[in-house]
mmCIF file of C-alpha atoms and ligand atoms in Angstrom:
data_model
loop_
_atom_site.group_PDB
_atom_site.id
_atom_site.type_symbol
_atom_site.label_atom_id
_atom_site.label_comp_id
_atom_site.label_asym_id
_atom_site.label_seq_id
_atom_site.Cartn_x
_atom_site.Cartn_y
_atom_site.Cartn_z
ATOM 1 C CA UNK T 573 148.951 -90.290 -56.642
ATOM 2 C CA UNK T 574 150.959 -90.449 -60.063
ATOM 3 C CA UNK T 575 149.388 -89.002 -62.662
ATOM 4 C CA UNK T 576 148.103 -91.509 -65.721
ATOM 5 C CA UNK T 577 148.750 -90.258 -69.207
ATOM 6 C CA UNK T 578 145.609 -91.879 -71.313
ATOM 7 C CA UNK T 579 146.037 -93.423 -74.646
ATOM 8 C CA UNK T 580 145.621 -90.552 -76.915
ATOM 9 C CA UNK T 581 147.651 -88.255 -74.674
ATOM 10 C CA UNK T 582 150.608 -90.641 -75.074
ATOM 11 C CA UNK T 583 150.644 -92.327 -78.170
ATOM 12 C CA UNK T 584 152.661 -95.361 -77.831
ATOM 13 C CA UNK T 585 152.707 -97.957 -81.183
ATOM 14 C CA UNK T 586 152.311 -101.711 -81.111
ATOM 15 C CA UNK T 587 155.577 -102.254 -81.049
ATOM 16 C CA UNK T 588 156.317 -100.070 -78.062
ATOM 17 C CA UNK T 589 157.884 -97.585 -79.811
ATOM 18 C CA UNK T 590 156.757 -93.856 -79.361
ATOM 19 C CA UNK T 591 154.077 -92.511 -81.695
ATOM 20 C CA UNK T 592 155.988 -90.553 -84.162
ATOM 21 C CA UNK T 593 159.561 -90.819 -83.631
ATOM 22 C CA UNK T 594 159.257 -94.990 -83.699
ATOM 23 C CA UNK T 595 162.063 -95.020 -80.979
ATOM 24 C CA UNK T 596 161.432 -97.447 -77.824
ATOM 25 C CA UNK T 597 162.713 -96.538 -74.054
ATOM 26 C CA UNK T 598 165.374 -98.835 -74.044
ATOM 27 C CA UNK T 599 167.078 -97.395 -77.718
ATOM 28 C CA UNK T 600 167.229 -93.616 -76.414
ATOM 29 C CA UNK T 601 170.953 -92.812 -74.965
ATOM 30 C CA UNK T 602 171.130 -90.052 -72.442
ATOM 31 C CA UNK T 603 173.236 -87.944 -74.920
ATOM 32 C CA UNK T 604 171.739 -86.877 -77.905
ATOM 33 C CA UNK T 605 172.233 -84.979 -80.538
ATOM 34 C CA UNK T 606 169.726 -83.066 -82.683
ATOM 35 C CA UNK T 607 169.828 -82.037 -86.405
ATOM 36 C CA UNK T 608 167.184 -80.868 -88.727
ATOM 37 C CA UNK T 609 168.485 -82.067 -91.972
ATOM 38 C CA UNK T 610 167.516 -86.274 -91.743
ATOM 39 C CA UNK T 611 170.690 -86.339 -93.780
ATOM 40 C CA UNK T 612 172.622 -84.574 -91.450
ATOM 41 C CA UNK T 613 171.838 -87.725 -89.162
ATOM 42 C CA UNK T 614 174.138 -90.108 -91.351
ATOM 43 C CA UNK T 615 177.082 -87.669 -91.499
ATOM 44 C CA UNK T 616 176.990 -87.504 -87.045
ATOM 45 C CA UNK T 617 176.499 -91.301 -87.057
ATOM 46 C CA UNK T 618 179.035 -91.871 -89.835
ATOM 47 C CA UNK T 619 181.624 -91.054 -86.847
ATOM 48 C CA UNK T 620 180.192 -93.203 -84.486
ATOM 49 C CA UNK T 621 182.283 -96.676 -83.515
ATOM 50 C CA UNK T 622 179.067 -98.459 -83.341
ATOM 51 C CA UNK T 623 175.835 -98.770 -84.144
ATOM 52 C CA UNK T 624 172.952 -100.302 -82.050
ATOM 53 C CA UNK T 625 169.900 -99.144 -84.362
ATOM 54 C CA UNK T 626 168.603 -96.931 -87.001
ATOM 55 C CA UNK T 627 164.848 -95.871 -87.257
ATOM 56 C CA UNK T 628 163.152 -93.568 -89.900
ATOM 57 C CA UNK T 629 159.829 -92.319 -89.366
ATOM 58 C CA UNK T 630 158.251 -89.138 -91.937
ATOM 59 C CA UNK T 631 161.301 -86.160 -90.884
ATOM 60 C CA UNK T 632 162.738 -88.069 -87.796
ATOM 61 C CA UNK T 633 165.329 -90.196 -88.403
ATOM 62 C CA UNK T 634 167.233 -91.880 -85.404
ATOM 63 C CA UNK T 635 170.708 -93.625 -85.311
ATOM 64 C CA UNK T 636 172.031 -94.817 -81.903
ATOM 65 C CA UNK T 637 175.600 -95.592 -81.278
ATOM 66 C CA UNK T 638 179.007 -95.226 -79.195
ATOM 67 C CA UNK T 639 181.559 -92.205 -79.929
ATOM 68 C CA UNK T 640 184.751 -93.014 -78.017
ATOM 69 C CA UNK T 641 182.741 -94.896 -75.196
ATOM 70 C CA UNK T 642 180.049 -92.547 -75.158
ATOM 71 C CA UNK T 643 176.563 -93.510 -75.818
ATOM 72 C CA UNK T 644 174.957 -91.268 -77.638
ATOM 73 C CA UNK T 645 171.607 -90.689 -79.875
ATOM 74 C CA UNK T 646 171.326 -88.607 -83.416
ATOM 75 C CA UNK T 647 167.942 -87.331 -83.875
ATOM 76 C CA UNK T 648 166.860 -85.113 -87.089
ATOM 77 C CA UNK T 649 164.058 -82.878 -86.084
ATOM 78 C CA UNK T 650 163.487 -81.528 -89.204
ATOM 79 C CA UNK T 651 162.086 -77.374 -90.277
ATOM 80 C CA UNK T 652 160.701 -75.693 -87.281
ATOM 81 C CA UNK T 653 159.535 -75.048 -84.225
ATOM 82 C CA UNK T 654 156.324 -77.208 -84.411
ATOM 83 C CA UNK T 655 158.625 -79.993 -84.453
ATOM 84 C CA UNK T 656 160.614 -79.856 -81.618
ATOM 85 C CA UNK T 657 157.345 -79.583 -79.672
ATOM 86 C CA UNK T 658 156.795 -83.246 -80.895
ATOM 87 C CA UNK T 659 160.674 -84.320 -80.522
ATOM 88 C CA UNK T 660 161.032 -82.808 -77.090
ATOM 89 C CA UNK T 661 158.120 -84.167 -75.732
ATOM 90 C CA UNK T 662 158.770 -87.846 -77.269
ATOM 91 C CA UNK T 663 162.213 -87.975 -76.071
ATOM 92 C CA UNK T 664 161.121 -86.985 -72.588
ATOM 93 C CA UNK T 665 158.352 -89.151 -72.280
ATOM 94 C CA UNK T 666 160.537 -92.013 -73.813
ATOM 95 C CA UNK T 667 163.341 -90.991 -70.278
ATOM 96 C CA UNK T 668 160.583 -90.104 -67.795
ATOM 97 C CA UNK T 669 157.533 -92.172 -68.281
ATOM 98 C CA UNK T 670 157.128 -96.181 -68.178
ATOM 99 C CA UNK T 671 155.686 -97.338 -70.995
ATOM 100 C CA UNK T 672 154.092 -100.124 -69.066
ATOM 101 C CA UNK T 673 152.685 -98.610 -66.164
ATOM 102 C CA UNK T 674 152.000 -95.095 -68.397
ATOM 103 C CA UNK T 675 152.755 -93.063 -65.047
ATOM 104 C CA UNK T 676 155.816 -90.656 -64.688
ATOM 105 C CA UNK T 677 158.948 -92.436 -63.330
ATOM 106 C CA UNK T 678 159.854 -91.698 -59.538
ATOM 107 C CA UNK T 679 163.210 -89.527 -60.339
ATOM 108 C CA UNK T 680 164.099 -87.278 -63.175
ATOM 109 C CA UNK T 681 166.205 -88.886 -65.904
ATOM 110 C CA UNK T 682 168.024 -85.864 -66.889
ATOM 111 C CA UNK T 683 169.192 -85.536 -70.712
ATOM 112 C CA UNK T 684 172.019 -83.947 -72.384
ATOM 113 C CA UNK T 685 170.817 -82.132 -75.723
ATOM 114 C CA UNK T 686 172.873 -80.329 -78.224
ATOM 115 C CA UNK T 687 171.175 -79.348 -81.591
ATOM 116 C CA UNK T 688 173.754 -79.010 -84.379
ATOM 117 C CA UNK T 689 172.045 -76.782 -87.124
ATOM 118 C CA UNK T 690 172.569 -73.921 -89.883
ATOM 119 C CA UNK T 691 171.790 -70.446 -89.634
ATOM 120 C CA UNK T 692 172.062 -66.844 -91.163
ATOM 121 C CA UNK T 693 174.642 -64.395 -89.476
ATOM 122 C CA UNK T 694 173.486 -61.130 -88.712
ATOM 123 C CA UNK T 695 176.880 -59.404 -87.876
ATOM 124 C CA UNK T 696 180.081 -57.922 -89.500
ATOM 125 C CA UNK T 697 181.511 -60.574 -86.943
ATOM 126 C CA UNK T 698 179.900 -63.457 -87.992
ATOM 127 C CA UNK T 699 181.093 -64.439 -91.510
ATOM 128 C CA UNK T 700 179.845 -67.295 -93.521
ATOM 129 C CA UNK T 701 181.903 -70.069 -91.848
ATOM 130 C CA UNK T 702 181.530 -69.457 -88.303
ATOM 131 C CA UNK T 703 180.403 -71.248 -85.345
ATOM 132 C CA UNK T 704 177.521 -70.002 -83.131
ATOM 133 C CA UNK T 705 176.451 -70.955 -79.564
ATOM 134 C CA UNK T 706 173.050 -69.573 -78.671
ATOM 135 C CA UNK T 707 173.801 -68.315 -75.358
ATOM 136 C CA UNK T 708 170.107 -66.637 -75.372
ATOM 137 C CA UNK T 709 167.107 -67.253 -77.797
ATOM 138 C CA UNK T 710 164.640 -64.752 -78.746
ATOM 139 C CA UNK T 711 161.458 -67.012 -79.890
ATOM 140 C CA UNK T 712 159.614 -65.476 -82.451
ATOM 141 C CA UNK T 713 157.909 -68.783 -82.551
ATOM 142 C CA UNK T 714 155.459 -68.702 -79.835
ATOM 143 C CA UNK T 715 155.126 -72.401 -78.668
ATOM 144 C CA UNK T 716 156.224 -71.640 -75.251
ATOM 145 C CA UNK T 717 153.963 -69.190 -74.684
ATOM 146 C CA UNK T 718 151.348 -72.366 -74.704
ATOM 147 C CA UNK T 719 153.261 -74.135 -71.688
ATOM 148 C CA UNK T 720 152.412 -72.670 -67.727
ATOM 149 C CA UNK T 721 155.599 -71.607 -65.930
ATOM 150 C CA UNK T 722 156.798 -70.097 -69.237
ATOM 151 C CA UNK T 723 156.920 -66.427 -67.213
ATOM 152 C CA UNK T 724 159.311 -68.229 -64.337
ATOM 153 C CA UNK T 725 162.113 -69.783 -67.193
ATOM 154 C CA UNK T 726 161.975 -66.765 -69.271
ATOM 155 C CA UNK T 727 164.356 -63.378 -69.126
ATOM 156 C CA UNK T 728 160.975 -61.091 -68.829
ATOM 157 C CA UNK T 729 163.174 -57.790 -68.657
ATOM 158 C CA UNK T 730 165.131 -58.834 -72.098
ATOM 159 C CA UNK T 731 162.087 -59.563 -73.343
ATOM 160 C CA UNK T 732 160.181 -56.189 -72.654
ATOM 161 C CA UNK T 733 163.289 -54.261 -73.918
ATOM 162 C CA UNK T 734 163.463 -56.045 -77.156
ATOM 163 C CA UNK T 735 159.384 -55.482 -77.807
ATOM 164 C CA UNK T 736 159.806 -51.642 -76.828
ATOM 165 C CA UNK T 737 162.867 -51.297 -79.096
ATOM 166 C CA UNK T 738 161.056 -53.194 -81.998
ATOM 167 C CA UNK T 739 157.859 -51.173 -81.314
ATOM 168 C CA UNK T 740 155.997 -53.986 -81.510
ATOM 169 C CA UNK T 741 153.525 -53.420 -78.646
ATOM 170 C CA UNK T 742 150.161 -54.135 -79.365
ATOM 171 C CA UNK T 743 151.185 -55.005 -82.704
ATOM 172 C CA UNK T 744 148.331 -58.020 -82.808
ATOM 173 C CA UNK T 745 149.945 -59.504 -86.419
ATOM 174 C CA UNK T 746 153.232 -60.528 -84.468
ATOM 175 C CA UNK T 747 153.576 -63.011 -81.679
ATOM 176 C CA UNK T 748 155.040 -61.933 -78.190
ATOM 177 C CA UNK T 749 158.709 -63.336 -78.576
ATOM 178 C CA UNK T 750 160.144 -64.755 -75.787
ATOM 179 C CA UNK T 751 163.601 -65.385 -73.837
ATOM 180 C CA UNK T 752 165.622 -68.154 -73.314
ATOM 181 C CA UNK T 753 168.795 -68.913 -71.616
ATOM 182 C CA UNK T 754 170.520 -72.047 -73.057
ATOM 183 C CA UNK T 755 172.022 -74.441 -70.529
ATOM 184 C CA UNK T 756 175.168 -72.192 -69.364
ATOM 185 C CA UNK T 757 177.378 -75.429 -68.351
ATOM 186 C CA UNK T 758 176.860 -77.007 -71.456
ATOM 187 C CA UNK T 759 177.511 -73.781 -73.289
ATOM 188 C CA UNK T 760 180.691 -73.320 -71.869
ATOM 189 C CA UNK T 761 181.894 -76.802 -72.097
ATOM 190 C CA UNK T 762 180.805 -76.777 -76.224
ATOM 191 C CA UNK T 763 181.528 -73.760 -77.357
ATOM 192 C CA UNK T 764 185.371 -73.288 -75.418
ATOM 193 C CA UNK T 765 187.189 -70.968 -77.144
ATOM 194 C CA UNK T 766 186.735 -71.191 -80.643
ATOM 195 C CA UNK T 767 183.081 -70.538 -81.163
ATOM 196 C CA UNK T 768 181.092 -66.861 -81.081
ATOM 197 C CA UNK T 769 178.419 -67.027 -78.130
ATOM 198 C CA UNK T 770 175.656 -64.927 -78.703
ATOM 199 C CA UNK T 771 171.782 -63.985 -78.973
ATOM 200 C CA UNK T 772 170.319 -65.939 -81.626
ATOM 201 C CA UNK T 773 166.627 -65.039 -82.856
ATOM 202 C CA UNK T 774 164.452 -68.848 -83.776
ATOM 203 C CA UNK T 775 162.128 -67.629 -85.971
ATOM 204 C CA UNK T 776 158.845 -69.157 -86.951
ATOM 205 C CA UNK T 777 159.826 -69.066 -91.234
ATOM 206 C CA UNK T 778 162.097 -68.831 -93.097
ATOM 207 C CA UNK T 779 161.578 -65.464 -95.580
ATOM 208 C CA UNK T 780 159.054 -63.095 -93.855
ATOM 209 C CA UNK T 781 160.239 -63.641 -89.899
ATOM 210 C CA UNK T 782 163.544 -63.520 -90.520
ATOM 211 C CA UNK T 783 163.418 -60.264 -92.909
ATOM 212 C CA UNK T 784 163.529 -62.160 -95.808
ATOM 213 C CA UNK T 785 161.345 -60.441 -98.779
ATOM 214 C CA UNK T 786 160.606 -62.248 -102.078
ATOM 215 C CA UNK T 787 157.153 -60.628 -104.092
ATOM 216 C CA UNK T 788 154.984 -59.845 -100.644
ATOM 217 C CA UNK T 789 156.057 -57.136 -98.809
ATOM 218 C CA UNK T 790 157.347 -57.516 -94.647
ATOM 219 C CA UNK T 791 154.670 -55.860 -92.298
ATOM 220 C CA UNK T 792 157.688 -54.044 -90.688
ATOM 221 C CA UNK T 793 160.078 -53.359 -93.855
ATOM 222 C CA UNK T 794 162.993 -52.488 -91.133
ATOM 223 C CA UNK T 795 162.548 -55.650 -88.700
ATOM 224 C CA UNK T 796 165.857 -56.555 -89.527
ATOM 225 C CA UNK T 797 167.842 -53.311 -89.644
ATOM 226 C CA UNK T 798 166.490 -52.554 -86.394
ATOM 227 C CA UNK T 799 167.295 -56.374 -85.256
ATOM 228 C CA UNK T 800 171.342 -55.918 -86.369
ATOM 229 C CA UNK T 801 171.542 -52.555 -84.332
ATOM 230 C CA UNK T 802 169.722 -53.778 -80.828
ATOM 231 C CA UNK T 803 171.990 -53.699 -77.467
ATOM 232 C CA UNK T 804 170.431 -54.872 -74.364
ATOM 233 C CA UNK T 805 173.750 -55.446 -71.306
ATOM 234 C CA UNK T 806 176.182 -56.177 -73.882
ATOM 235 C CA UNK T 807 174.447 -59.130 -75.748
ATOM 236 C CA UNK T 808 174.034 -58.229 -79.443
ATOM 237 C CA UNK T 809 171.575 -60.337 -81.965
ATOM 238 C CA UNK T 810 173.934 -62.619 -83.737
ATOM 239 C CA UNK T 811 171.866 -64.829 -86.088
ATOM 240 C CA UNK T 812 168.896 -66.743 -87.257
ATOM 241 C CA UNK T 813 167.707 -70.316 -87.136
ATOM 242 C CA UNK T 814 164.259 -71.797 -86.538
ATOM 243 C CA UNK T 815 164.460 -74.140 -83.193
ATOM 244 C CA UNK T 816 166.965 -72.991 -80.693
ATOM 245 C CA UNK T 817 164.498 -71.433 -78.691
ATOM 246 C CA UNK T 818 161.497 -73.619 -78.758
ATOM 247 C CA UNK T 819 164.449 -76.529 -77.464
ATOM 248 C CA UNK T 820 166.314 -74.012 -74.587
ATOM 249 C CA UNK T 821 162.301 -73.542 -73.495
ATOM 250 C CA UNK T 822 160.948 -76.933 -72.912
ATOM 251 C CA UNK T 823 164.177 -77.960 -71.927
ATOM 252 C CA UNK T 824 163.972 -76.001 -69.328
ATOM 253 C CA UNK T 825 160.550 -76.577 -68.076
ATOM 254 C CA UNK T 826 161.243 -80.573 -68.096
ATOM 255 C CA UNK T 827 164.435 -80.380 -66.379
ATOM 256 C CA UNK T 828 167.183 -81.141 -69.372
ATOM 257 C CA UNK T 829 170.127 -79.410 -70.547
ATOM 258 C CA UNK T 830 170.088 -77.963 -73.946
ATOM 259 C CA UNK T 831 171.836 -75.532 -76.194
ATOM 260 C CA UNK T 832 172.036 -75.007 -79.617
ATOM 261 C CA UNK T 833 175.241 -74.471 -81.843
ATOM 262 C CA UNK T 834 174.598 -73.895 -85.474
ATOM 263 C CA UNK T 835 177.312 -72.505 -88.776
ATOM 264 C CA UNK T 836 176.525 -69.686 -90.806
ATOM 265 C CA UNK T 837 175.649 -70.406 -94.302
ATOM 266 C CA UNK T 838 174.290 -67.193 -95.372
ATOM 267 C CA UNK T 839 175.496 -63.561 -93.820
ATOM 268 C CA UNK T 840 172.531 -61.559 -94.238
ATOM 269 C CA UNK T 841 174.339 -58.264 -93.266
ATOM 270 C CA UNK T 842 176.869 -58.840 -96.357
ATOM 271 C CA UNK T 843 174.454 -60.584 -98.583
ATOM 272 C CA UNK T 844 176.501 -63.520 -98.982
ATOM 273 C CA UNK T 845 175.892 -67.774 -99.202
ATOM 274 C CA UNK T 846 177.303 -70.718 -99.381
ATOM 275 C CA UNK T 847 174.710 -73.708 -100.734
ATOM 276 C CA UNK T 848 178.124 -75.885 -100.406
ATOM 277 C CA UNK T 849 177.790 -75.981 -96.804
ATOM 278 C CA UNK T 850 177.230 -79.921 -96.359
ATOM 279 C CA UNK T 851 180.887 -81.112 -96.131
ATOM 280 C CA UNK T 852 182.051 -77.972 -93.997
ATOM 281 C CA UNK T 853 179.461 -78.682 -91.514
ATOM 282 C CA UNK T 854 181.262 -81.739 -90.458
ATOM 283 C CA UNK T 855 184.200 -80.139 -88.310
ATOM 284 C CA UNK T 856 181.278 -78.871 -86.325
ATOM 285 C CA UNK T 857 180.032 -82.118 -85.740
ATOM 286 C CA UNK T 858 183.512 -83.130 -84.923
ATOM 287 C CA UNK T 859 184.103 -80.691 -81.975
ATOM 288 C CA UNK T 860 180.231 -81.205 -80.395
ATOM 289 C CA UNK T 861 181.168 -85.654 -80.681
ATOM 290 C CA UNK T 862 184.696 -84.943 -78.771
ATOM 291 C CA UNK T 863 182.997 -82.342 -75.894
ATOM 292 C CA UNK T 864 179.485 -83.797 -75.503
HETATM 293 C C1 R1P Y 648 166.137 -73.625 -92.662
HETATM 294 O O1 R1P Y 648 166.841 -73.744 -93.853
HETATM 295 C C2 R1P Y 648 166.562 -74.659 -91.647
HETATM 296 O O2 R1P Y 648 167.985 -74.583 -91.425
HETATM 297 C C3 R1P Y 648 168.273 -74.298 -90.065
HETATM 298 C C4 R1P Y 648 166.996 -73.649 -89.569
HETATM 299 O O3 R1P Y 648 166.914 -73.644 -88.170
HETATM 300 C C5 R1P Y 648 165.919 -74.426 -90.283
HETATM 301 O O4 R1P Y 648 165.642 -75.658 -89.680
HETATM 302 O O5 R1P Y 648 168.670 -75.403 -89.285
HETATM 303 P P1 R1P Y 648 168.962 -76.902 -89.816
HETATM 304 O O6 R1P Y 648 170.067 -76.798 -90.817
HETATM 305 O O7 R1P Y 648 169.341 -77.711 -88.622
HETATM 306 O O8 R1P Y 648 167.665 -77.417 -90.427
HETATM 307 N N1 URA Y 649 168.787 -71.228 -91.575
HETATM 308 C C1 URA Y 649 167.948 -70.204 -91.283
HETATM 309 O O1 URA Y 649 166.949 -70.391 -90.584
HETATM 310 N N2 URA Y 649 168.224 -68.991 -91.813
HETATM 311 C C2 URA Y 649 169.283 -68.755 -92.598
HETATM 312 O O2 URA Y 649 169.449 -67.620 -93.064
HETATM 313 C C3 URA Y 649 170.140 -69.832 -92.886
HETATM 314 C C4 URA Y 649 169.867 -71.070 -92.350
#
């Protein structure tokens, strides 16, 4: 017996289109890529050799087209966690559900997903400039901890080292983080030789979670001294975003490939930026369109 996802589990628009993305079954490609800047969506499309439609909806805004033969979808996501929770889910029901029927297809259509984002380094190593694959993601985010079969995807032992070294324990103000692996053939088939492969931490803000104080003081004032110094088997912390583990997590419990590859804009060991970032970021782009 399939299971029936009712009308207000499943949101689906007049047109046909899913509820918030505005995207319709037939306009998804099996490739996509994933951005959170909407305007970062017209710089991955602007390499595309065609374009078979554009859709803006509030943050998400979705071009599909062909790169060199390959079909592929830009999606922007935009700030956080929360909304890859609504991205990830759309774009699976839009593969694995019919729309008509509102029952889960009979095989698995499998997706490729690479998000292409910006982060702050957190090593001597990893300069303003450089490329990061997030081999592992430490979620400080907490949306997969709301998903069953969340124990059986995550690295359990990483995780229980990183709360012991932290001291966080008990600590009822801060979330249980948890572990992700990205997708390790897509990992290695992005990030070749020329990008750093490393742990990255997706927090759930931007100032306070990742260390960041402004006038309010942090509620552990050496979070990220401590962070910069952790060791667990050779992987080091190597930066900060806000989605890379939130996608690596329900990618994993819905059966698609996913990684996350994002350029340092801001080294927070150094204390350096660069708020010119926009027209760097497009060699980046560049190497994901030729090994996607
Ligand atoms: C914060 O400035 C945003 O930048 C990073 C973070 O993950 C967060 O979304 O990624 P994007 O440049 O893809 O948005
Ligand atoms: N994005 C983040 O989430 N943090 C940074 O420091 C830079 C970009």
């Amino acid at each position: 017996m399939k299971k029936y996802y009712a009308e207000s589990e499943l949101i689906i628009n007049p047109d046909g289109s899913i509820f918030h993305l505005h995207v319709k079954p037939e306009q998804l490609a099996d490739k996509i890529i994933l951005v959170g800047d909407p305007g970062r969506v017209a710089l991955v499309a602007s390499h595309f050799d065609t374009k078979e439609c554009e859709i803006e909806s509030r943050e998400f805004k979705t071009i599909t087209g062909t790169y060199k033969g390959k079909r592929i979808t830009v999606v922007s996501t935009g700030i956080g966690c929360d909304n890859i929770d609504i991205v990830m889910n759309e774009l699976d029901a839009l593969a694995n559900i019919d729309f008509n029927t509102r029952c889960e297809k009979n095989y698995l259509h499998q997706l490729e997903l690479v998000r292409i984002g910006t982060c702050g380094g957190l090593q001597p190593y990893t300069p303003v400039g450089t490329y990061i694959c997030s081999e592992k993601s430490i979620g400080f985010d907490g949306l997969l901890n709301f998903y069953a079969g969340r124990n059986e995807v995550c690295d359990l032992k990483f995780e229980q080292a990183f709360v012991d070294y932290m001291g966080w324990e008990g600590n009822v103000c801060i979330t249980h983080p948890y572990v992700i692996d990205a997708d390790r053939e897509l990992i290695g088939r992005i990030a070749q030789n020329d990008m750093v492969c490393g742990v990255t931490i997706a927090a759930g803000g931007f100032f306070g979670p990742q260390g960041r104080e402004l006038r309010i003081p942090l509620a552990d004032p050496e979070q990220n001294e401590k962070i910069e110094k952790f060791e667990y088997n050779d992987y080091r912390i190597t930066n900060f975003e806000m989605e890379s583990s939130a996608l690596a997590g329900l990618a994993r419990l819905m059966g698609h490939k996913a990684m996350t590859v994002c350029m340092v804009i801001a080294n927070r060991l150094i204390k350096e930026a660069n708020t010119g970032y926009k027209n760097s970021i497009d060699g980046l782009i560049g190497k994901v369109l030729e090994r996607i």
